[in-house]
Amino acid sequence: MDARRPKSLLAAQDDVRALRARLNTGSGDDVSAEQCSEAIKALSAFGERWSDIRQAYSDFRAAGVRIRADTYRVLVAAAIEARQGMDVVELVSHEEELYGPPPLPVYCSLISRLLKHPGRGTPCRQAAYALWQKLRASGYKLDAPAYRTGMNLCVELGKLSEARQLMDAMRAAGHRPGWGSYHILMKYHARRGEMDAARRLFTQLRAYRGGDRPLEISAYNILLDGFVRLGDVTMARAVLDKARREGTAPDAYTYSSYASGLAAAGRLEEAEALLGEMAAEGLPPNPVVYGAVLDGCSRLSDWNRAERLLAKMRADGLRPSVVHYNMLIRGRSYGSGIPDGDGAAAAATAGSYRGSSSSSSSNSGSDRGFVEALLVEMRASGLRPDAVTYGTLIDAAVRSGSVSSALEVLSAMRVDGVQPDGAIFTSLMKLFRTQGHQAKALEVFQQLSSSRSSSVDLWALSCLVKVFAGEGNMGEAEAAQRRANQMAAEQGLPPPVEAAYALLQAYGQQGQLGPALLSFRRFLAAGGQPHRKMCELAYRLCLKHFDFSSAAQVLRAMRLMRGLELRDALYRQQWEEAQRRMQARRQQAGNSNGNGNRMISSSSSSSSGSGDGSPGGGGGGCRATD
């Protein structure tokens, strides 16, 4: 058998099977490392599933075959594309054992590529940090690009102080930070909505570059994206226009980010018009910009516009990618749901929707048909569903409460060689929790924790809090929340609101006002940003227990929070209703024995400390009372 490259995936698979058989039967003395290396490269070139590529590599390595160094590059690239970060780290370790550390630029390239394929609930960021630690231990002297690679990694992980330390070390080593270092620090603040800090760095960058030199468009893009994340498309447009005035031409990323902001605001007409604006400026059609507008169409169920955009996209010579199909599948799945239990599983394998419920609406059936058609079209285009595709179908099953459907999709996913990520495990936890199967939900979390293809994130920990709180295990729920808060702090993020909200709900359902308010106060003290629903729940719990002083303090805290739309008329109505209930209970208690009267008086005595006795009264912070 020679080492010539096979001409199809089937031929590549046949070559691997033949090599494996010869190695297993002991007749593999004439099997060369070149043959095995070429076979692995062929599997990757023809788009074989990562699980099968990895198995072929493992079999050859176990047989003592010394895979070539260039083949390791191919293996690592395939693992990154499959978002299997831990496999990347393992492959680099194997390469180091055989050939020594890869060159410095290779480490930096791998770290950057892992950060571009993070997914949700995958270990890609952790893998990138592990490679960074390998690089630091390799003995290489860092150059300026390597320092910036480390800075960018630290910012992605929320380690701002470590990123700044690397910038200082870069200067100490005699390297200029370069404009890229400022961009990296700007990105940290812009992603967190800290636009004042991002703009200060923008000003520092201008001074660093010299006042007369135009800045790179990426600096403007970071500011624009920050305003889009805040929902401020007016300021986003102002940044775009500012770039033009200052002699910097917008690029595709500028338009894609701005289009995302317009689409999120429901302004699809303006978002679509950006395609014409790009053409007028001489920019070629870009699939990312089309994707931003398509995503808005799918979220708002504007399918006529979506079909028109797809036709225009193809006319411009652009092929829809897996990302585009995932957007459309999500929109169809969530538009009216996929209530039929077997529907989602059938869609996962691009088969027919079996067992359609006669009670399903025509719209639901139509959407199921569209999902199936999209999956068939996707495969016909040579594209394979990925973890996001399957995650969307599983989430649709979760929304319909169908355990059997979700498990069938999961099974189809594994048959297709796609490993579940953290988002899928979290969806399954949510499904079992809402169906009352708490033990199953905990079992899924254990699988998530031990999986190589996924990692525990804030969403998973918030769901874990809900699982424990739902079964009344408040000690474990509190511990899970502390773990979530610690993870958020390590990433430079505020405590996750969903975990705190779950605790507040559970304590409220148990009638424990003191612990409920204590958890609320701790959340605020840790820098938590509660949504209105959480604040209103705390307010209602106070009124339910006739603790008008704490209720007024909750309202006062709400008025100090930015971005909360208060419903003062509703709060006043709830306050007055609670007052009437308290008076009725006092009157009822007056007709009973003295002990009952003292009990009611004690439970409502806190109303005397409510300031002016109205929702507008109250003291400073939210006070927790037992």
XYZ file of C-alpha atoms in Angstrom:
626
model
C 0.000 0.000 0.000
C 1.526 3.357 -1.038
C 1.052 6.720 0.672
C -0.831 8.411 -2.147
C -3.766 10.546 -1.046
C -7.164 8.816 -1.599
C -9.681 10.612 -3.785
C -12.808 10.366 -1.634
C -13.920 10.014 1.964
C -14.946 6.397 1.371
C -11.495 5.623 -0.007
C -9.877 7.353 2.981
C -12.022 5.323 5.378
C -11.077 2.128 3.533
C -7.395 3.006 3.834
C -7.704 3.566 7.587
C -9.528 0.268 8.049
C -6.874 -1.578 6.047
C -4.026 -0.005 8.008
C -5.760 -0.710 11.307
C -6.336 -4.367 10.345
C -2.701 -4.877 9.384
C -1.509 -3.319 12.634
C -3.931 -5.405 14.708
C -3.030 -8.720 13.061
C 0.688 -8.260 13.567
C 1.402 -7.919 9.861
C 2.007 -4.204 10.098
C 5.783 -4.251 9.909
C 5.547 -2.673 6.478
C 3.065 -0.003 7.640
C 4.930 3.277 7.580
C 4.380 6.429 9.588
C 3.944 8.223 6.282
C 1.036 5.972 5.303
C -0.740 6.487 8.615
C -0.088 10.217 8.555
C -1.453 10.559 5.031
C -4.518 8.492 5.948
C -5.305 10.825 8.864
C -4.795 13.898 6.693
C -7.139 12.437 4.084
C -9.888 11.843 6.646
C -9.618 15.458 7.704
C -9.469 16.806 4.150
C -12.682 15.014 3.197
C -14.580 16.211 6.272
C -14.687 13.053 8.363
C -16.205 13.382 11.842
C -13.715 14.390 14.494
C -14.589 11.381 16.644
C -13.531 9.042 13.820
C -10.379 11.030 13.057
C -9.415 10.936 16.702
C -10.081 7.193 16.894
C -7.843 6.540 13.892
C -5.076 8.627 15.452
C -5.449 6.841 18.807
C -5.279 3.424 17.144
C -2.159 4.295 15.155
C -0.460 5.830 18.185
C -1.315 2.814 20.358
C 0.334 0.603 17.727
C 3.551 2.588 18.107
C 3.269 4.597 14.884
C 5.199 7.876 15.014
C 2.809 10.377 13.424
C 4.545 13.140 11.465
C 4.753 16.673 12.883
C 2.825 18.199 9.973
C 0.000 15.711 10.594
C -0.262 16.939 14.163
C -1.022 20.380 12.723
C -3.871 18.861 10.724
C -5.171 16.985 13.762
C -5.093 20.100 15.920
C -6.925 22.123 13.262
C -9.672 19.487 13.059
C -9.988 19.391 16.853
C -10.316 23.182 17.004
C -12.992 23.132 14.327
C -14.872 20.518 16.371
C -14.437 22.701 19.502
C -12.672 19.904 21.328
C -10.271 22.040 23.324
C -8.976 19.318 25.624
C -8.083 17.188 22.605
C -6.035 20.120 21.292
C -4.053 20.274 24.533
C -3.507 16.508 24.475
C -2.322 16.549 20.857
C 0.141 19.355 21.551
C 1.463 17.367 24.517
C 1.942 14.298 22.315
C 3.745 16.399 19.710
C 6.007 17.860 22.406
C 6.942 14.349 23.544
C 8.023 13.413 20.019
C 9.390 16.613 18.531
C 9.765 19.113 21.368
C 7.748 22.304 21.830
C 6.197 23.738 18.654
C 7.549 27.111 17.485
C 6.406 30.198 19.378
C 4.116 31.439 16.553
C 2.355 28.057 16.506
C 1.435 28.357 20.181
C 0.086 31.866 19.596
C -1.872 30.781 16.530
C -3.482 27.851 18.358
C -4.493 30.055 21.291
C -6.055 32.637 18.983
C -7.909 30.000 16.971
C -9.313 28.370 20.096
C -10.648 31.747 21.213
C -12.405 32.154 17.862
C -14.286 28.852 18.338
C -15.412 29.084 21.963
C -19.016 27.901 21.672
C -21.046 27.845 24.861
C -20.132 25.432 27.598
C -17.058 24.119 25.781
C -13.550 23.967 27.286
C -11.943 25.962 24.454
C -11.028 28.953 26.618
C -9.646 26.699 29.339
C -7.671 24.827 26.673
C -6.276 28.103 25.343
C -5.116 29.016 28.841
C -3.499 25.577 29.240
C -1.568 26.184 26.004
C -0.528 29.605 27.284
C 0.865 27.957 30.399
C 2.719 25.452 28.198
C 4.160 28.341 26.221
C 5.353 30.104 29.371
C 6.958 26.851 30.574
C 8.646 26.174 27.225
C 11.483 28.636 27.834
C 10.690 30.736 24.772
C 11.376 34.452 25.098
C 8.095 36.210 24.386
C 7.937 38.717 21.557
C 5.356 41.498 21.232
C 2.770 39.357 19.340
C 3.055 36.660 22.027
C 2.474 39.205 24.783
C -0.608 40.486 22.954
C -1.844 36.921 22.490
C -1.607 36.434 26.243
C -3.335 39.763 26.900
C -6.209 38.842 24.607
C -6.552 35.442 26.279
C -6.671 37.041 29.727
C -9.342 39.506 28.595
C -11.428 36.653 27.163
C -11.160 34.929 30.546
C -12.023 38.132 32.425
C -8.543 38.433 33.942
C -8.066 42.190 33.445
C -5.324 42.625 36.048
C -3.298 39.805 34.481
C -3.725 41.398 31.043
C -2.429 44.729 32.365
C 0.511 42.962 34.010
C 1.428 41.451 30.640
C 1.269 44.900 29.052
C 3.660 46.206 31.715
C 5.943 43.195 31.195
C 5.923 43.865 27.454
C 7.185 47.400 28.062
C 9.777 46.142 30.560
C 11.053 43.699 27.924
C 11.623 46.604 25.536
C 8.572 46.068 23.315
C 6.095 48.761 22.340
C 2.527 47.732 23.281
C 1.195 48.644 19.844
C -2.350 49.699 19.082
C -3.494 46.088 19.437
C -2.854 46.162 23.194
C -5.159 49.141 23.603
C -7.814 47.424 21.504
C -7.659 44.383 23.759
C -8.203 46.436 26.919
C -10.989 48.428 25.239
C -12.718 45.167 24.362
C -12.800 44.091 28.000
C -14.698 47.205 29.086
C -16.949 47.469 26.016
C -18.198 43.901 26.432
C -19.244 44.720 29.991
C -21.026 47.926 29.064
C -18.326 50.059 30.714
C -18.283 52.554 27.870
C -16.699 55.420 29.800
C -13.640 53.251 30.480
C -13.572 52.067 26.860
C -13.716 55.651 25.586
C -10.901 56.719 27.910
C -8.718 54.000 26.413
C -9.777 55.167 22.944
C -8.505 58.651 23.834
C -5.252 57.198 25.194
C -4.841 55.223 21.976
C -5.265 58.385 19.913
C -2.532 60.078 21.958
C -0.310 56.989 21.619
C -0.700 56.956 17.834
C -0.352 60.720 17.420
C -3.277 63.075 17.015
C -3.035 63.418 13.220
C -2.957 59.719 12.323
C -6.310 57.974 11.718
C -7.011 55.002 13.950
C -7.693 51.486 12.708
C -11.341 50.648 12.117
C -11.132 47.889 14.735
C -10.873 50.568 17.451
C -14.139 52.114 16.302
C -15.694 48.666 15.938
C -15.032 47.885 19.598
C -16.856 51.038 20.700
C -19.691 50.422 18.253
C -20.130 46.850 19.448
C -20.194 48.016 23.063
C -23.071 50.395 22.353
C -24.900 47.667 20.415
C -24.643 45.383 23.446
C -26.279 48.143 25.508
C -29.056 48.506 22.923
C -27.968 52.069 22.085
C -28.046 51.986 18.269
C -28.048 55.794 18.115
C -24.597 55.940 19.676
C -23.528 52.971 17.550
C -24.420 54.911 14.401
C -22.602 57.950 15.773
C -19.426 55.860 16.113
C -19.767 54.624 12.527
C -20.179 58.187 11.225
C -17.295 59.380 13.416
C -14.999 56.788 11.827
C -15.866 58.096 8.365
C -15.337 61.721 9.347
C -11.924 60.903 10.783
C -10.769 59.155 7.630
C -11.261 55.516 8.631
C -13.434 53.415 6.328
C -15.954 51.007 7.924
C -15.439 47.318 7.203
C -17.678 44.256 7.178
C -17.459 43.845 10.953
C -18.632 47.442 11.428
C -21.725 46.790 9.374
C -22.438 43.343 10.830
C -22.315 44.665 14.397
C -24.499 47.663 13.578
C -26.930 45.446 11.644
C -27.214 43.186 14.705
C -28.128 46.195 16.826
C -30.774 47.393 14.380
C -32.231 43.887 14.066
C -32.373 43.500 17.856
C -34.316 46.772 17.982
C -36.788 45.428 15.405
C -35.545 47.793 12.681
C -35.070 45.167 9.978
C -35.684 47.573 7.105
C -32.727 49.707 8.174
C -30.594 46.629 8.827
C -31.232 45.313 5.322
C -30.490 48.751 3.844
C -26.942 48.446 5.180
C -26.246 45.883 2.449
C -26.831 48.607 -0.130
C -24.753 51.067 1.875
C -21.874 48.590 1.849
C -22.153 48.114 -1.913
C -22.147 51.887 -2.445
C -18.858 52.093 -0.558
C -17.307 49.375 -2.680
C -17.284 46.689 0.012
C -17.885 43.160 -1.313
C -20.889 41.160 -0.056
C -20.103 39.541 3.256
C -21.742 36.441 4.788
C -21.359 37.819 8.328
C -23.433 40.914 7.498
C -26.068 38.769 5.806
C -26.051 36.576 8.896
C -26.695 39.524 11.204
C -29.794 40.526 9.221
C -30.954 36.916 8.815
C -30.670 36.409 12.556
C -32.974 39.376 13.103
C -35.443 37.998 10.568
C -35.521 34.608 12.278
C -35.984 36.136 15.730
C -38.874 38.305 14.498
C -40.307 35.558 12.232
C -40.047 37.755 9.128
C -39.718 34.796 6.788
C -40.517 36.639 3.554
C -37.587 38.949 4.165
C -35.409 35.982 5.147
C -36.185 34.170 1.878
C -35.421 37.330 -0.088
C -32.102 37.759 1.711
C -31.117 34.138 1.100
C -31.855 34.535 -2.609
C -29.825 37.758 -2.744
C -27.009 36.131 -0.806
C -26.789 33.274 -3.293
C -26.990 35.725 -6.196
C -23.973 37.496 -4.710
C -22.054 34.228 -4.887
C -22.215 33.438 -1.156
C -23.206 30.013 0.172
C -25.120 29.795 3.463
C -22.984 28.210 6.171
C -23.897 26.075 9.168
C -24.199 29.311 11.149
C -26.846 30.673 8.759
C -28.829 27.432 8.808
C -28.689 27.345 12.605
C -30.210 30.828 12.744
C -33.099 29.788 10.516
C -33.650 26.489 12.343
C -33.739 28.297 15.677
C -36.269 30.802 14.391
C -38.539 28.090 12.990
C -38.186 25.960 16.114
C -38.987 28.798 18.493
C -41.552 30.576 16.345
C -44.420 28.354 17.403
C -42.488 25.519 18.998
C -42.199 21.878 17.998
C -44.682 20.315 20.378
C -44.695 16.869 18.828
C -42.365 14.664 20.813
C -41.059 12.678 17.845
C -40.779 15.696 15.572
C -37.505 17.091 16.815
C -35.804 13.697 16.818
C -36.944 13.053 13.273
C -35.658 16.451 12.248
C -32.290 15.667 13.780
C -31.746 12.860 11.314
C -33.485 14.741 8.491
C -36.184 12.116 8.345
C -39.909 12.614 8.328
C -41.832 13.976 11.267
C -43.436 10.910 12.723
C -46.553 10.708 14.798
C -47.741 14.295 14.347
C -50.285 15.156 16.996
C -53.720 15.938 15.634
C -54.010 18.700 18.206
C -50.991 20.544 16.824
C -51.778 23.789 15.085
C -51.200 24.165 11.369
C -48.519 26.755 12.095
C -46.674 24.291 14.338
C -46.840 21.608 11.669
C -45.659 24.086 9.065
C -42.700 25.104 11.209
C -41.775 21.458 11.786
C -41.833 20.968 8.048
C -39.605 23.975 7.510
C -37.103 22.688 10.084
C -36.991 19.329 8.344
C -36.550 20.991 4.955
C -33.723 23.160 6.278
C -31.903 20.124 7.664
C -32.280 18.233 4.381
C -31.051 21.274 2.443
C -28.170 21.671 4.860
C -26.954 18.105 4.359
C -27.466 18.336 0.603
C -25.129 21.346 0.613
C -22.412 19.213 2.169
C -22.865 20.720 5.633
C -23.259 18.698 8.801
C -25.385 19.701 11.787
C -23.165 20.751 14.667
C -23.681 20.997 18.419
C -25.585 24.267 17.993
C -27.993 22.634 15.520
C -28.717 19.729 17.819
C -28.845 22.028 20.820
C -31.577 24.049 19.124
C -33.643 20.919 18.492
C -33.137 19.719 22.058
C -34.129 23.133 23.381
C -37.304 22.951 21.295
C -38.066 19.607 22.941
C -37.384 21.171 26.343
C -39.839 23.965 25.601
C -42.499 21.401 24.761
C -41.642 19.329 27.848
C -40.887 16.171 25.875
C -38.220 14.078 27.586
C -38.440 11.294 25.003
C -37.944 13.705 22.117
C -34.917 15.349 23.748
C -33.294 11.970 24.398
C -33.946 10.844 20.824
C -32.253 13.974 19.486
C -29.327 13.361 21.846
C -29.045 9.804 20.552
C -29.132 10.989 16.926
C -26.473 13.543 17.771
C -24.115 10.915 19.136
C -24.730 8.653 16.143
C -23.716 11.601 13.965
C -20.462 11.897 15.921
C -21.240 15.297 17.464
C -20.346 15.669 21.123
C -22.771 17.547 23.392
C -21.587 20.878 24.736
C -22.460 22.582 27.996
C -25.514 24.266 26.499
C -27.044 20.887 25.641
C -26.328 19.409 29.064
C -27.873 22.491 30.684
C -30.996 22.192 28.515
C -31.384 18.573 29.604
C -30.950 19.596 33.251
C -33.696 22.169 32.787
C -35.993 19.607 31.162
C -35.605 17.029 33.942
C -35.965 19.739 36.597
C -39.213 21.081 35.167
C -40.552 17.527 34.844
C -39.810 16.880 38.522
C -36.923 14.457 37.900
C -34.386 16.153 40.174
C -32.150 13.081 40.463
C -31.921 12.841 36.667
C -31.028 16.532 36.477
C -28.194 16.004 38.964
C -27.012 12.982 36.978
C -26.831 15.147 33.838
C -24.777 17.721 35.749
C -22.330 15.001 36.775
C -22.011 13.963 33.122
C -21.357 17.588 32.198
C -18.695 17.904 34.885
C -16.817 14.821 33.669
C -17.176 15.434 29.918
C -14.151 16.259 27.758
C -16.294 18.053 25.191
C -18.001 20.460 27.564
C -17.384 22.557 30.631
C -19.462 23.851 33.513
C -20.403 27.490 32.946
C -22.541 30.068 34.737
C -25.718 28.858 33.014
C -25.140 25.304 34.231
C -24.438 26.432 37.800
C -27.528 28.650 37.801
C -29.571 25.659 36.679
C -27.959 23.578 39.442
C -29.102 26.168 41.989
C -32.642 25.786 40.657
C -32.448 21.993 40.897
C -31.411 22.034 44.556
C -33.796 24.862 45.425
C -36.645 23.044 43.705
C -36.252 20.053 46.011
C -35.857 22.258 49.093
C -32.165 21.485 49.580
C -31.242 25.076 50.370
C -27.795 24.277 51.759
C -26.688 22.748 48.452
C -28.450 25.538 46.547
C -26.509 28.155 48.511
C -23.261 26.262 47.852
C -23.992 26.118 44.110
C -24.705 29.850 44.114
C -21.401 30.566 45.862
C -19.632 28.505 43.219
C -21.413 30.465 40.474
C -20.531 33.784 42.117
C -16.882 32.744 42.398
C -16.766 31.746 38.722
C -18.364 35.052 37.726
C -15.855 36.996 39.826
C -12.961 35.129 38.187
C -14.338 36.218 34.811
C -14.790 39.820 35.895
C -18.583 39.490 35.802
C -21.300 40.316 38.344
C -23.005 37.438 40.185
C -25.457 35.589 37.892
C -28.959 36.909 38.425
C -30.751 33.633 37.613
C -29.042 31.797 40.469
C -29.976 34.528 42.949
C -33.530 34.658 41.602
C -33.926 30.897 42.056
C -32.876 31.185 45.714
C -35.277 34.058 46.304
C -38.121 32.084 44.738
C -37.389 28.978 46.802
C -37.210 30.838 50.109
C -40.396 32.666 49.199
C -42.234 29.431 48.449
C -41.110 28.091 51.827
C -42.432 31.208 53.550
C -38.966 32.182 54.827
C -38.867 35.956 54.429
C -35.678 36.460 56.458
C -33.418 34.154 54.387
C -35.070 35.439 51.199
C -34.217 39.058 51.965
C -30.780 38.089 53.230
C -29.967 36.374 49.923
C -31.300 39.421 48.046
C -29.165 41.787 50.124
C -26.036 39.669 49.636
C -26.633 39.621 45.898
C -26.838 43.417 45.778
C -23.784 43.821 48.022
C -21.742 41.600 45.684
C -22.515 43.890 42.747
C -25.432 41.854 41.422
C -27.724 43.433 38.856
C -31.255 42.152 39.515
C -33.916 42.292 36.845
C -37.298 43.830 37.547
C -38.964 40.462 38.046
C -36.573 39.620 40.881
C -37.049 42.985 42.592
C -40.818 42.762 42.298
C -40.769 39.278 43.814
C -38.814 40.587 46.814
C -41.339 43.428 47.147
C -44.331 41.058 47.021
C -42.758 38.734 49.590
C -42.353 41.657 51.995
C -45.987 42.665 51.525
C -47.151 39.069 51.928
C -45.525 39.035 55.360
C -46.732 42.604 56.125
C -43.122 43.814 56.376
C -43.850 47.259 54.960
C -40.529 48.702 56.092
C -38.538 46.184 54.043
C -40.973 46.539 51.133
C -40.337 50.285 51.046
C -36.592 49.676 51.183
C -36.815 47.280 48.235
C -38.621 49.968 46.248
C -35.999 52.515 47.188
C -33.242 50.154 46.039
C -35.104 49.650 42.737
C -35.189 53.402 42.145
C -31.422 53.552 42.565
C -30.857 50.888 39.891
C -30.181 51.946 36.333
C -32.324 50.568 33.545
C -35.272 49.302 35.604
C -38.675 50.409 34.332
C -40.756 50.828 37.471
C -44.512 50.260 37.638
C -45.405 52.635 40.445
C -49.173 52.366 39.992
C -48.990 48.585 40.388
C -46.728 48.834 43.437
C -49.095 51.314 45.085
C -52.053 49.018 44.381
C -50.216 46.012 45.866
C -49.231 48.083 48.908
C -52.832 49.160 49.549
C -54.132 45.615 49.091
C -51.604 44.368 51.646
C -52.711 47.098 54.052
C -56.333 45.991 53.666
C -55.407 42.340 54.227
C -53.501 43.283 57.351
C -56.452 45.288 58.703
C -58.828 42.416 57.938
C -56.550 39.996 59.741
C -56.340 42.314 62.733
C -60.121 42.539 62.875
C -60.405 38.773 62.607
C -57.798 38.353 65.318
C -59.704 40.777 67.531
C -62.606 38.349 67.522
C -60.372 35.483 68.659
C -58.228 35.003 71.744
C -55.573 37.396 72.982
C -52.724 35.172 71.853
C -53.859 35.411 68.271
C -54.126 39.182 68.570
C -50.560 39.431 69.871
C -49.325 37.182 67.064
C -50.879 39.339 64.348
C -49.679 42.513 65.997
C -46.134 41.163 66.108
C -46.167 40.036 62.489
C -47.300 43.436 61.247
C -45.457 45.729 63.624
C -42.727 46.391 61.071
C -45.174 48.575 59.117
C -44.548 51.322 61.643
C -41.018 51.729 60.300
C -42.009 52.271 56.659
C -41.193 55.953 56.437
C -44.242 57.785 55.179
C -46.274 54.571 54.998
C -46.361 54.470 51.191
C -44.397 52.753 48.416
C -42.351 55.926 48.080
C -41.093 55.747 51.667
C -38.352 53.667 53.197
C -34.751 53.905 54.150
C -31.528 53.250 52.321
C -30.728 49.632 51.522
C -32.728 46.434 51.534
C -32.886 45.184 55.131
C -33.098 41.452 55.780
C -35.321 40.540 58.707
C -35.987 37.168 60.231
